[in-house]
Structure formats: structure tokens, C-alpha cells
Coordinates of C-alpha atoms and ligand atoms in Angstrom, one line a residue:
X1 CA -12.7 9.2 -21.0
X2 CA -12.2 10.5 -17.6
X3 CA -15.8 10.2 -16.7
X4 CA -16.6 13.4 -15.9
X5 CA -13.6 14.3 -13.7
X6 CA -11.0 17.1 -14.0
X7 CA -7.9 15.4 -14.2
X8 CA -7.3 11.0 -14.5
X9 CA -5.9 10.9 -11.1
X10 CA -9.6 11.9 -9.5
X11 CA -11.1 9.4 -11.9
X12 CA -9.0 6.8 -10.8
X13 CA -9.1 7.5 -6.7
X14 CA -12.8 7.2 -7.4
X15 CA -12.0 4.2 -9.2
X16 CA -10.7 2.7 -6.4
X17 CA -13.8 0.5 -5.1
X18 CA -14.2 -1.2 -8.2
X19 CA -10.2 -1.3 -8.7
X20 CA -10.2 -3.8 -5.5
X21 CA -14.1 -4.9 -5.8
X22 CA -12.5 -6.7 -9.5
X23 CA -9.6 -7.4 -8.1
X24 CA -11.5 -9.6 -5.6
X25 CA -13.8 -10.6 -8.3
X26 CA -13.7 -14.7 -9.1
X27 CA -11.0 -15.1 -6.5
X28 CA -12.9 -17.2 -4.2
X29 CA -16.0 -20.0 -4.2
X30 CA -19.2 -19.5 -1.8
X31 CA -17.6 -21.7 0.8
X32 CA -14.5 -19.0 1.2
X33 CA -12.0 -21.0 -0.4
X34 CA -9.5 -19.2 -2.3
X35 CA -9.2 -20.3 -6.0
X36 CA -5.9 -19.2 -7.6
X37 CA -5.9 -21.8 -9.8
X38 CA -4.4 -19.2 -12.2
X39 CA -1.4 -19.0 -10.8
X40 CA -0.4 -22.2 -12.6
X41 CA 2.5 -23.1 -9.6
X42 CA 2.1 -26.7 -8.7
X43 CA 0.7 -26.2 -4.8
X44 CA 3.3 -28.6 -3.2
X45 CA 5.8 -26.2 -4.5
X46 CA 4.2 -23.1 -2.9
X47 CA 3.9 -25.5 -0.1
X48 CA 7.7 -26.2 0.3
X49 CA 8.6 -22.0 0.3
X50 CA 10.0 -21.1 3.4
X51 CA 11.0 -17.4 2.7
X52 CA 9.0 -14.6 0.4
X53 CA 10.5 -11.5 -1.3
X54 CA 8.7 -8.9 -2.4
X55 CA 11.0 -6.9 -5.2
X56 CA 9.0 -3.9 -6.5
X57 CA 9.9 0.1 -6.7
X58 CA 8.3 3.3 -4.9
X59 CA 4.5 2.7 -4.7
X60 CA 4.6 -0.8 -5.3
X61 CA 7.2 -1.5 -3.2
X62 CA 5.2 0.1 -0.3
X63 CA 2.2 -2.4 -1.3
X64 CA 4.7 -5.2 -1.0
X65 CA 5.2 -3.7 2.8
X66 CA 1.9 -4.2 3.7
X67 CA 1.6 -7.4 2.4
X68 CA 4.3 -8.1 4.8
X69 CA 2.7 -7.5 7.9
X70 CA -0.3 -9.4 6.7
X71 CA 1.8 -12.8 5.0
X72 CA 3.8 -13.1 8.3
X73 CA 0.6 -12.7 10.4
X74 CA -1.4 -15.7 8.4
X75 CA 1.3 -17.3 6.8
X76 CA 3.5 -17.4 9.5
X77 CA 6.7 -17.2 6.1
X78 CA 9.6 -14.5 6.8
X79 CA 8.9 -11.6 4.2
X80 CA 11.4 -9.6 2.8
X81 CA 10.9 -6.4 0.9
X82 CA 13.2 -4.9 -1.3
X83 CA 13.8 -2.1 -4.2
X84 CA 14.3 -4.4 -6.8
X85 CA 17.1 -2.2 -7.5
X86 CA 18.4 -2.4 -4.2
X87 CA 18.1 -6.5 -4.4
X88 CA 19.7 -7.1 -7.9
X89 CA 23.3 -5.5 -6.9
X90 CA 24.4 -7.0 -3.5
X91 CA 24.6 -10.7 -3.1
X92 CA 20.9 -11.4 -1.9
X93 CA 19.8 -15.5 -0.6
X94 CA 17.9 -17.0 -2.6
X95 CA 17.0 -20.8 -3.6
X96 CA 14.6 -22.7 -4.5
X97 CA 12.4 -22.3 -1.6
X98 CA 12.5 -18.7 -1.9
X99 CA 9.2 -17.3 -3.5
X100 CA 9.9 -13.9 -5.0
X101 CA 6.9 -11.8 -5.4
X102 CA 7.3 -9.1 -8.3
X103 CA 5.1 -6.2 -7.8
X104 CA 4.7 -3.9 -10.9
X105 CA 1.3 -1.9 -11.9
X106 CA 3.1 -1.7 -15.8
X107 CA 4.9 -5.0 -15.5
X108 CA 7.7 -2.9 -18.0
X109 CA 10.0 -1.4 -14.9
X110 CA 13.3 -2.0 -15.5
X111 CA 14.6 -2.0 -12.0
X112 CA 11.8 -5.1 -11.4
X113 CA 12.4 -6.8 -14.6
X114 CA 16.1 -7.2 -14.0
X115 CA 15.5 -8.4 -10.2
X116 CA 13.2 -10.9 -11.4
X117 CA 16.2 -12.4 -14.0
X118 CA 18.4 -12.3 -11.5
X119 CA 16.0 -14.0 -8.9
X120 CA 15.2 -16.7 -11.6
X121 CA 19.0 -17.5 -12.5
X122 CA 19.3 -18.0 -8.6
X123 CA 16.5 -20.8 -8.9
X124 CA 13.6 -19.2 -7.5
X125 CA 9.8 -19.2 -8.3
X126 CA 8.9 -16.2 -9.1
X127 CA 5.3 -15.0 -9.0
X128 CA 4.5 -11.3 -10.7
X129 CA 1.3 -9.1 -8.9
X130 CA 0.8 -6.9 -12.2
X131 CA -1.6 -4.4 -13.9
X132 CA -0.9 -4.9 -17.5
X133 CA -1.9 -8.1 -19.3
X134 CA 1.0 -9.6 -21.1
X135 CA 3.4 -7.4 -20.3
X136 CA 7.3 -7.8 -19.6
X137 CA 7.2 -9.2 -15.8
X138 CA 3.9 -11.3 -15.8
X139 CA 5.9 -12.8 -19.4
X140 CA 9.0 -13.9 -17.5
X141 CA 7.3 -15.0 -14.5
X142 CA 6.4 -18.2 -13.2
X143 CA 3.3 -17.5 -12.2
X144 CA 1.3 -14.4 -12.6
X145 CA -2.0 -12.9 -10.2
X146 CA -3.5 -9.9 -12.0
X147 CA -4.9 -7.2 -10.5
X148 CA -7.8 -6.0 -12.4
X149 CA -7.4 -2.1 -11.6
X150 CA -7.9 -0.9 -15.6
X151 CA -5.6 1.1 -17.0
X152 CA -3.7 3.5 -14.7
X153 CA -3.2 6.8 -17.0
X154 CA -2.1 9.2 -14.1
X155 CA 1.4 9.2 -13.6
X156 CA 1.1 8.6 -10.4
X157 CA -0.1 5.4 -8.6
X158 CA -3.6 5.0 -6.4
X159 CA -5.7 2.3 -8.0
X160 CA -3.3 0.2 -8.7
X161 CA -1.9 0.4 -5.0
X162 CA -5.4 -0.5 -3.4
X163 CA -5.3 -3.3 -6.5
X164 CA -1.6 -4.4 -5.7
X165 CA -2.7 -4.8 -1.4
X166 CA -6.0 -6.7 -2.7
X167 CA -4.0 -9.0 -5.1
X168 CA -1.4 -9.4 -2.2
X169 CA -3.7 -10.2 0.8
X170 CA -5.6 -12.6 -1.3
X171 CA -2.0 -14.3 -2.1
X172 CA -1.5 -14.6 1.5
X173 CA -4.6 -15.6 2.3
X174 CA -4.2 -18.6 -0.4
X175 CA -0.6 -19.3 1.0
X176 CA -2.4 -20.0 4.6
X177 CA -5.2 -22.1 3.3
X178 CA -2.5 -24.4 0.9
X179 CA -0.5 -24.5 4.6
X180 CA -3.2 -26.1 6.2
X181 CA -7.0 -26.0 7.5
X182 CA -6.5 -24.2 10.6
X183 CA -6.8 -20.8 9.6
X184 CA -10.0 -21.7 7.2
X185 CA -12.9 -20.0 9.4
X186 CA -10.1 -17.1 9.9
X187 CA -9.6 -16.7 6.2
X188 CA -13.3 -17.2 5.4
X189 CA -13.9 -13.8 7.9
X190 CA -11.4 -11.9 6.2
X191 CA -12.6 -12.7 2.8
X192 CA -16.2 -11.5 4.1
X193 CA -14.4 -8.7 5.4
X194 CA -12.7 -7.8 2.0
X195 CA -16.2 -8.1 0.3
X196 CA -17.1 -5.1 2.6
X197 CA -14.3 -3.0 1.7
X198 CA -15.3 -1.4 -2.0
X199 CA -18.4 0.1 -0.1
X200 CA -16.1 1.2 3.2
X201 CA -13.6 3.2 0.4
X202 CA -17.2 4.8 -1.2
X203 CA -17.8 6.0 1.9
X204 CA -14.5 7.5 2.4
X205 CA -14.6 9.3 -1.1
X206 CA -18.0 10.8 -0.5
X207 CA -16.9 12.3 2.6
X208 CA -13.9 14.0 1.0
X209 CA -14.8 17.3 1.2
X210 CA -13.0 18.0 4.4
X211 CA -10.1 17.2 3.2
X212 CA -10.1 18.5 0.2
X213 CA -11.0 21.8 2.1
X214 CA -7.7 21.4 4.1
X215 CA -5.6 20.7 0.8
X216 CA -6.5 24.1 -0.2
X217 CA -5.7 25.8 3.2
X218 CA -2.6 24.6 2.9
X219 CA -1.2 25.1 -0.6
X220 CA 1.7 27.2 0.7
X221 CA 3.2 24.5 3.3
X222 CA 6.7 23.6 2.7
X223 CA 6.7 20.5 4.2
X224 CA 4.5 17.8 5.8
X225 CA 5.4 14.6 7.9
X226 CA 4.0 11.2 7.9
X227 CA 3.6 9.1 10.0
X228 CA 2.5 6.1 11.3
X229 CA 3.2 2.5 12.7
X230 CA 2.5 -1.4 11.8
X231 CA 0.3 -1.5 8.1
X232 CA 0.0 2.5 9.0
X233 CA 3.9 2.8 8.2
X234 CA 3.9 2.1 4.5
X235 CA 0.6 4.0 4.2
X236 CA 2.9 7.0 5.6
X237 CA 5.7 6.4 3.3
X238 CA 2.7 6.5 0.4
X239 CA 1.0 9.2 1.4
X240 CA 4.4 11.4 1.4
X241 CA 5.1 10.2 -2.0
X242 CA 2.4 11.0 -3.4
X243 CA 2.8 14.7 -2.5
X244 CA 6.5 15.1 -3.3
X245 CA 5.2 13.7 -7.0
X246 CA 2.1 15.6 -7.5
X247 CA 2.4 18.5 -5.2
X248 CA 6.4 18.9 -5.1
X249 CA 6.4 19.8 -1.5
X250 CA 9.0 18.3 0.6
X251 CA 7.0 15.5 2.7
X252 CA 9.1 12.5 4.3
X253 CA 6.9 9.1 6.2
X254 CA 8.5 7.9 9.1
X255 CA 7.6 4.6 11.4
X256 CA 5.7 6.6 14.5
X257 CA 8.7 4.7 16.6
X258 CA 11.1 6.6 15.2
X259 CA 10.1 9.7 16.3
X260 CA 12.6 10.0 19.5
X261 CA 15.3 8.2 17.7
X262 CA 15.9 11.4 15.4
X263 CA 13.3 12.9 13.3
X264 CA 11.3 14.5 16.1
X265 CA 13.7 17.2 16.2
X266 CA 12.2 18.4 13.2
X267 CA 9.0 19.3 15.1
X268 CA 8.2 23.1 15.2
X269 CA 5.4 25.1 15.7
X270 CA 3.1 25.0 12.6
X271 CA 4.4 21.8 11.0
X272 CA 1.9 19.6 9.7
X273 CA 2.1 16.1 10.8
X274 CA -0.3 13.4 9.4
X275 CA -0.7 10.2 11.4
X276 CA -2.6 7.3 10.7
X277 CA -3.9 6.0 13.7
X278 CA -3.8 2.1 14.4
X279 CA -7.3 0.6 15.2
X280 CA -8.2 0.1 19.0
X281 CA -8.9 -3.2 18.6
X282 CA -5.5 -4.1 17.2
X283 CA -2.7 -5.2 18.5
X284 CA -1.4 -4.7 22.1
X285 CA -1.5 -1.2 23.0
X286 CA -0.4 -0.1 19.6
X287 CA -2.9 2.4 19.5
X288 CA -1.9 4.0 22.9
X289 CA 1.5 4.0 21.7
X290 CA 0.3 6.3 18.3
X291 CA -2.2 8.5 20.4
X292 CA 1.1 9.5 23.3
X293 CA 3.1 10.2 19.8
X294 CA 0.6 12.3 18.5
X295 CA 0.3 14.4 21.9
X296 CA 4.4 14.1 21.9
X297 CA 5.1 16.3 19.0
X298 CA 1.7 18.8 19.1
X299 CA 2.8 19.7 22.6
X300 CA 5.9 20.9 19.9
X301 CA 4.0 22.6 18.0
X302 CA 3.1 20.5 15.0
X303 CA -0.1 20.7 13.6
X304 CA -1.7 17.1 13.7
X305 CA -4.3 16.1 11.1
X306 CA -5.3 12.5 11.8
X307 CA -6.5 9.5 10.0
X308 CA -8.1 7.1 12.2
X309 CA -11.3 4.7 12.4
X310 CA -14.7 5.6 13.3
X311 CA -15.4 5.6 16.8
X312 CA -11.8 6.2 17.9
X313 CA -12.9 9.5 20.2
X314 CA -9.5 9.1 22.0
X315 CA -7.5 11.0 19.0
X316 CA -9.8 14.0 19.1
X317 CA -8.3 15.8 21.8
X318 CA -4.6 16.1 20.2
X319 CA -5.7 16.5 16.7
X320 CA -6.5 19.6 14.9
X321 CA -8.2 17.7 12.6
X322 CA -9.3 14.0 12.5
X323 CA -10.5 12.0 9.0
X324 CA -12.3 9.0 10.2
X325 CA -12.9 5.9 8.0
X326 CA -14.6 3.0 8.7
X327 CA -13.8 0.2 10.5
X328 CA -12.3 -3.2 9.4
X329 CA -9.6 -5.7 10.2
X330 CA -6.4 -3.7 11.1
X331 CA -4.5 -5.4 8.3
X332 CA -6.9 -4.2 5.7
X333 CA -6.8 -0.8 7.0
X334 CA -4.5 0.8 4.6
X335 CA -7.6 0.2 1.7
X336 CA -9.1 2.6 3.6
X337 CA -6.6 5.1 5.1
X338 CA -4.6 5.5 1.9
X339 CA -7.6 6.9 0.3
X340 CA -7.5 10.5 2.5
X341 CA -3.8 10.5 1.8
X342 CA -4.2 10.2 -2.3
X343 CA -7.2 13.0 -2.0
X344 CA -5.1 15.7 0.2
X345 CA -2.0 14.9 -2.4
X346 CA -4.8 15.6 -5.3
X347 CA -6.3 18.6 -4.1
X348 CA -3.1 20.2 -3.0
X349 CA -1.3 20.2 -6.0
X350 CA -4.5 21.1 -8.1
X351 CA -5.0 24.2 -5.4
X352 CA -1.2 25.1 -6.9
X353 CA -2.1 24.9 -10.6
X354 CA 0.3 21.8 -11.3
X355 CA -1.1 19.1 -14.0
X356 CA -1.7 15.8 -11.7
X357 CA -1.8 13.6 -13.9
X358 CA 1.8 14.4 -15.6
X359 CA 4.0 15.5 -13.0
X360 CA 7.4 16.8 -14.1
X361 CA 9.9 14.8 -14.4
X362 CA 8.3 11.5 -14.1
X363 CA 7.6 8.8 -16.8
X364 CA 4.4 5.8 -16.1
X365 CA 6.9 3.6 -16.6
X366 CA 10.3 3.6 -15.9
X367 CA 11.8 1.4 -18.6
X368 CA 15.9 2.1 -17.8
X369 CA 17.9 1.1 -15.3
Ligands
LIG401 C1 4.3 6.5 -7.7 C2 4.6 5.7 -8.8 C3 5.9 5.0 -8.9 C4 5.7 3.5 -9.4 C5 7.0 2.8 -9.6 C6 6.9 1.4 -10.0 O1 3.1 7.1 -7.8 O2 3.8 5.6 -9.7 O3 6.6 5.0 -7.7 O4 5.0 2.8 -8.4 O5 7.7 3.5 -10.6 O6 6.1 1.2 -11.1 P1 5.5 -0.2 -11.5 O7 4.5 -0.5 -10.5 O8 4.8 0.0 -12.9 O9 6.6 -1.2 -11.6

């Protein structure tokens, strides 16, 4: 049952272009028109939202971060994120125009089960993004959009992530073509440009063996720093995760603009720093900004492994080592650069003998408070 791999977790990062290719699957018609019908929330009503908030814990909560940056972008709808924990014990706004987004790969987590209750007493629609057909969360949601990863058995989360930023982008996508026609040749691009993405994450997995080389070069680091900026942040955050659960090494993300305001004094010869690198053709000089933060804290010492997209030659010079993977639309980057991230994590911990797929001290779902 785990198709020939070692452990779940590699089954299910090499899962991860069918995880989104299914998740995309029936979504949309051959003129790029997003069918949700599913969703079953009368359309004037999504129509009349004027705030989203995404409530969701670790992994999915970073999901619900990149959907942020992308809703805002097309949707032009503030988007808040929150721990559902976080949410359900101060005195949040919400109403009736407020669209609160559940995010949950088991749809059991406690945390997000007792956010959404408290959302829906306060009057708001509430729409689950979930893994698991029928359970908890989808049940007591208004609406539900599944994502069609299969069943995660690994403790700890990748397919369902890549599912969870497919489910959400094609949400936002919907939410801008409900809003009007102007975006329509905009969102039938990035739907084309989704298409393309199970094939881009292939690619990535078949050229793993670098990193996987690293991984094991490194299996007596005590600590590794993330970071990045824009959809590249919660890919940070993610990536460090994912080696404090399966690798237990001490590994914080940080926003690349942070750096200066504190956490570059941590920077000393020898520590390994990931960065994923913004696309060139992004935003402003977003890029320029990541490349001068990169040479900032090598010329400190840090070791710099970079993730970054195909023809971006600029990063060679500061990095010790660069992962490239292919290009796309810099909101749907973190498909791709999340993939190197989930693979180092993997091959780390494996290199140290731990058990991936059960890490200690963590449950699949997390059903107390
Ligand atoms: C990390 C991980 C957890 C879950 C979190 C939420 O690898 O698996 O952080 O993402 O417990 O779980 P769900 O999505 O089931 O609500």
C-alpha cells in the first residue's frame, strides 16, 4: 500500500501531482469557467461577502496564508488568517458578510471545529476546504469544496497542503469570476496555468536527488532558517515545520523582511539558511529585495541553499546551493517550491533513523482542545 516506497510520507510527496491534478479535476468547463456548483451557497450571497477568514491550524493554516496573497490579488476581499484556536478566544468581527473559510486535511481538528461553531453562532457562512468526505467540519459547514488528495496516512502533512492551495486558488478564482467579467481572460490563463502544474511538480520530484544528497550531508545540523517573502513566506514557515516534526531539529521561517528587524542576529558562520527566491517576473523588485538578503546574511556566514525558478542565474553567485523549479505564475509558486522543502525534511530525518511517517509525539488528527 505504499507503492513501492519506504515510508507513506515519500509515497504521498510523489503523490503530489495527482493530489492537485484531482483536485483540479471537474472544476472548470472548456471555456475556463469555474464550476463550483458544489458548494451549494446561493452566488448572490458569496457575492455580498466583503471580508474572508481563513481559520485552520499548523500546515493548513499556512495554506490558508497563501491563499491570502492570491484572494486579495483577484478578489480584491480583505483576508484574514487565523489559528482557529487563536480566533475562537478573543472577541473576533464577524457577520453576515464575513465568509469564514475552514481549512482541515481530517475535517476532525478540534481547534477548527470549535472556531467554525463559534463563527456560525456569530452569523457567518462558513465554507470548509477538507480532505475527508463526511467528516466533522465539511458536516457543520455551509458549504464544503473537497480536495481530492486520498488519504493522508503520514502524520505529517504534504499532499494535502498542495491539495488545500489547489482547492483554495480555485475558490478565489471562482470568488473573482461571481464578482464580475473582468478578470475572465485573467482567470482563464491561470486555470491553463494550473493545468500545467502536476507535470511542473513531476519534474521537481525527479530531480530530487540533489537534495536529497544535501539532506544527508547535513544530518547533524542543529538548526536551519527559513526564509522567504510574499507566497514564499508561508512556504518558509512550512518548510521549517516540517523539519521540527519529522526531523526534530530546531528550524524557525521568517518573512525575508524581517531579517534586520531581529532575527539576523542569529546569523553565524555555518548556519544553514533556505530561501525561496520570488520569481523575476513578479512583483516590483521583490526579487532584488530576496537576492540583497541572501548576499546580507552569507556575507555572515550562513550557508544559503536556495529555491528559486529556472533561469534565475542572478541567485547563483550567493548561494551554495540553488534547487531550481520551473516556472509559473508567482502566486502558484509555492506548488512547486514546497516540494524541495517536504523532500530535504524527508531525507533528513530518514538519514537519522527516525520513523517519518509517525513522528513522536504527534497524533493525524488532533481531536482535543
Ligand atoms: C503538519 C500537520 C499539522 C496539521 C494540523 C491541522 O504536518 O500535519 O500541523 O496540519 O494539525 O490538521 P487538519 O488539517 O487535519 O485540521
Amino acid at each position: 500500500e505504499k507503492g513501492g516506497y519506504p515510508s507513506f510520507m515519500e509515497k504521498e510527496i510523489n503523490d503530489q501531482p495527482q493530489a492537485v491534478g484531482d483536485t483540479l479535476l471537474g472544476r472548470s468547463d472548456v471555456e475556463g469557467r469555474l464550476t463550483l456548483d458544489e458548494l451549494r451557497i446561493d452566488p448572490e450571497e458569496l457575492k455580498a461577502i466583503n471580508k474572508i477568514m481563513v481559520l485552520a491550524c499548523g500546515t493548513s493554516a499556512y495554506a490558508g496564508q497563501v491563499a491570502k496573497y492570491a484572494i486579495e490579488h483577484w478578489c480584491r476581499i480583505p483576508v484574514e488568517v487565523e489559528l482557529s484556536h487563536e480566533f475562537r478566544y478573543r472577541d473576533p468581527i464577524v457577520d453576515n458578510h464575513t465568509l469564514i473559510v475552514a481549512i482541515s486535511q481530517s475535517g476532525e481538528t478540534m481547534d477548527t471545529l470549535m472556531a467554525v461553531r463559534y463563527a456560525k453562532e456569530q452569523g457567518a457562512k462558513v465554507l470548509a476546504i477538507c480532505n475527508t468526505n463526511g467528516s466533522t467540519i465539511p458536516r457543520e459547514s455551509d458549504a464544503v469544496l473537497y480536495t481530492h488528495a486520498g488519504p493522508e496516512i503520514a502524520v505529517a502533512s504534504t499532499k494535502a497542503f498542495l491539495a488545500q492551495i489547489t482547492a483554495a486558488y480555485l475558490l478565489g478564482l471562482y470568488l473573482a469570476q461571481l464578482r464580475g467579467d473582468k478578470f475572465q481572460g485573467e482567470i482563464k490563463d491561470l486555470l491553463t496555468d494550473l493545468a500545467k502544474v502536476p507535470a511542473k511538480i513531476q519534474q521537481v520530484l525527479d530531480n530530487s536527488g540533489q537534495i536529497k544528497e544535501l539532506a544527508e550531508l547535513m544530518a547533524d545540523t542543529k538548526s536551519v532558517l527559513f526564509l522567504g517573502r510574499h507566497v514564499g513566506f508561508p512556504v518558509a514557515m512550512e518548510g521549517a515545520l516540517k523539519l521540527k516534526e519529522l526531523a526534530y531539529i530546531h528550524a524557525e521561517g521568517f518573512a525575508a523582511g524581517e531579517l534586520k528587524h531581529g532575527p539576523i542576529a542569529l546569523i553565524e558562520e555555518g548556519q544553514p539558511v533556505f530561501v525561496v527566491v520570488p520569481s523575476p517576473r513578479g512583483r516590483d523588485s521583490l526579487h532584488a529585495k530576496v537576492v540583497s538578503n541572501i548576499q546580507e546574511i552569507r556575507a555572515r556566514g550562513a550557508k544559503t541553499i536556495v529555491i528559486a525558478e529556472e533561469g534565475d542565474d542572478a541567485v547563483k553567485a550567493y548561494a551554495e546551493h540553488v534547487f531550481y523549479v520551473p516556472e509559473t505564475p508567482p502566486l502558484l509558486a509555492p506548488l512547486l517550491t514546497t516540494v524541495p522543502l517536504q523532500i530535504f525534511a524527508c531525507a533528513l530525518a530518514t538519514a537519522k533513523g527516525y520513523d517519518v511517517d509517525q513522528p513522536r509525539n504527534l497524533a493525524k488528527s488532533v481531536t482535543v482542545e
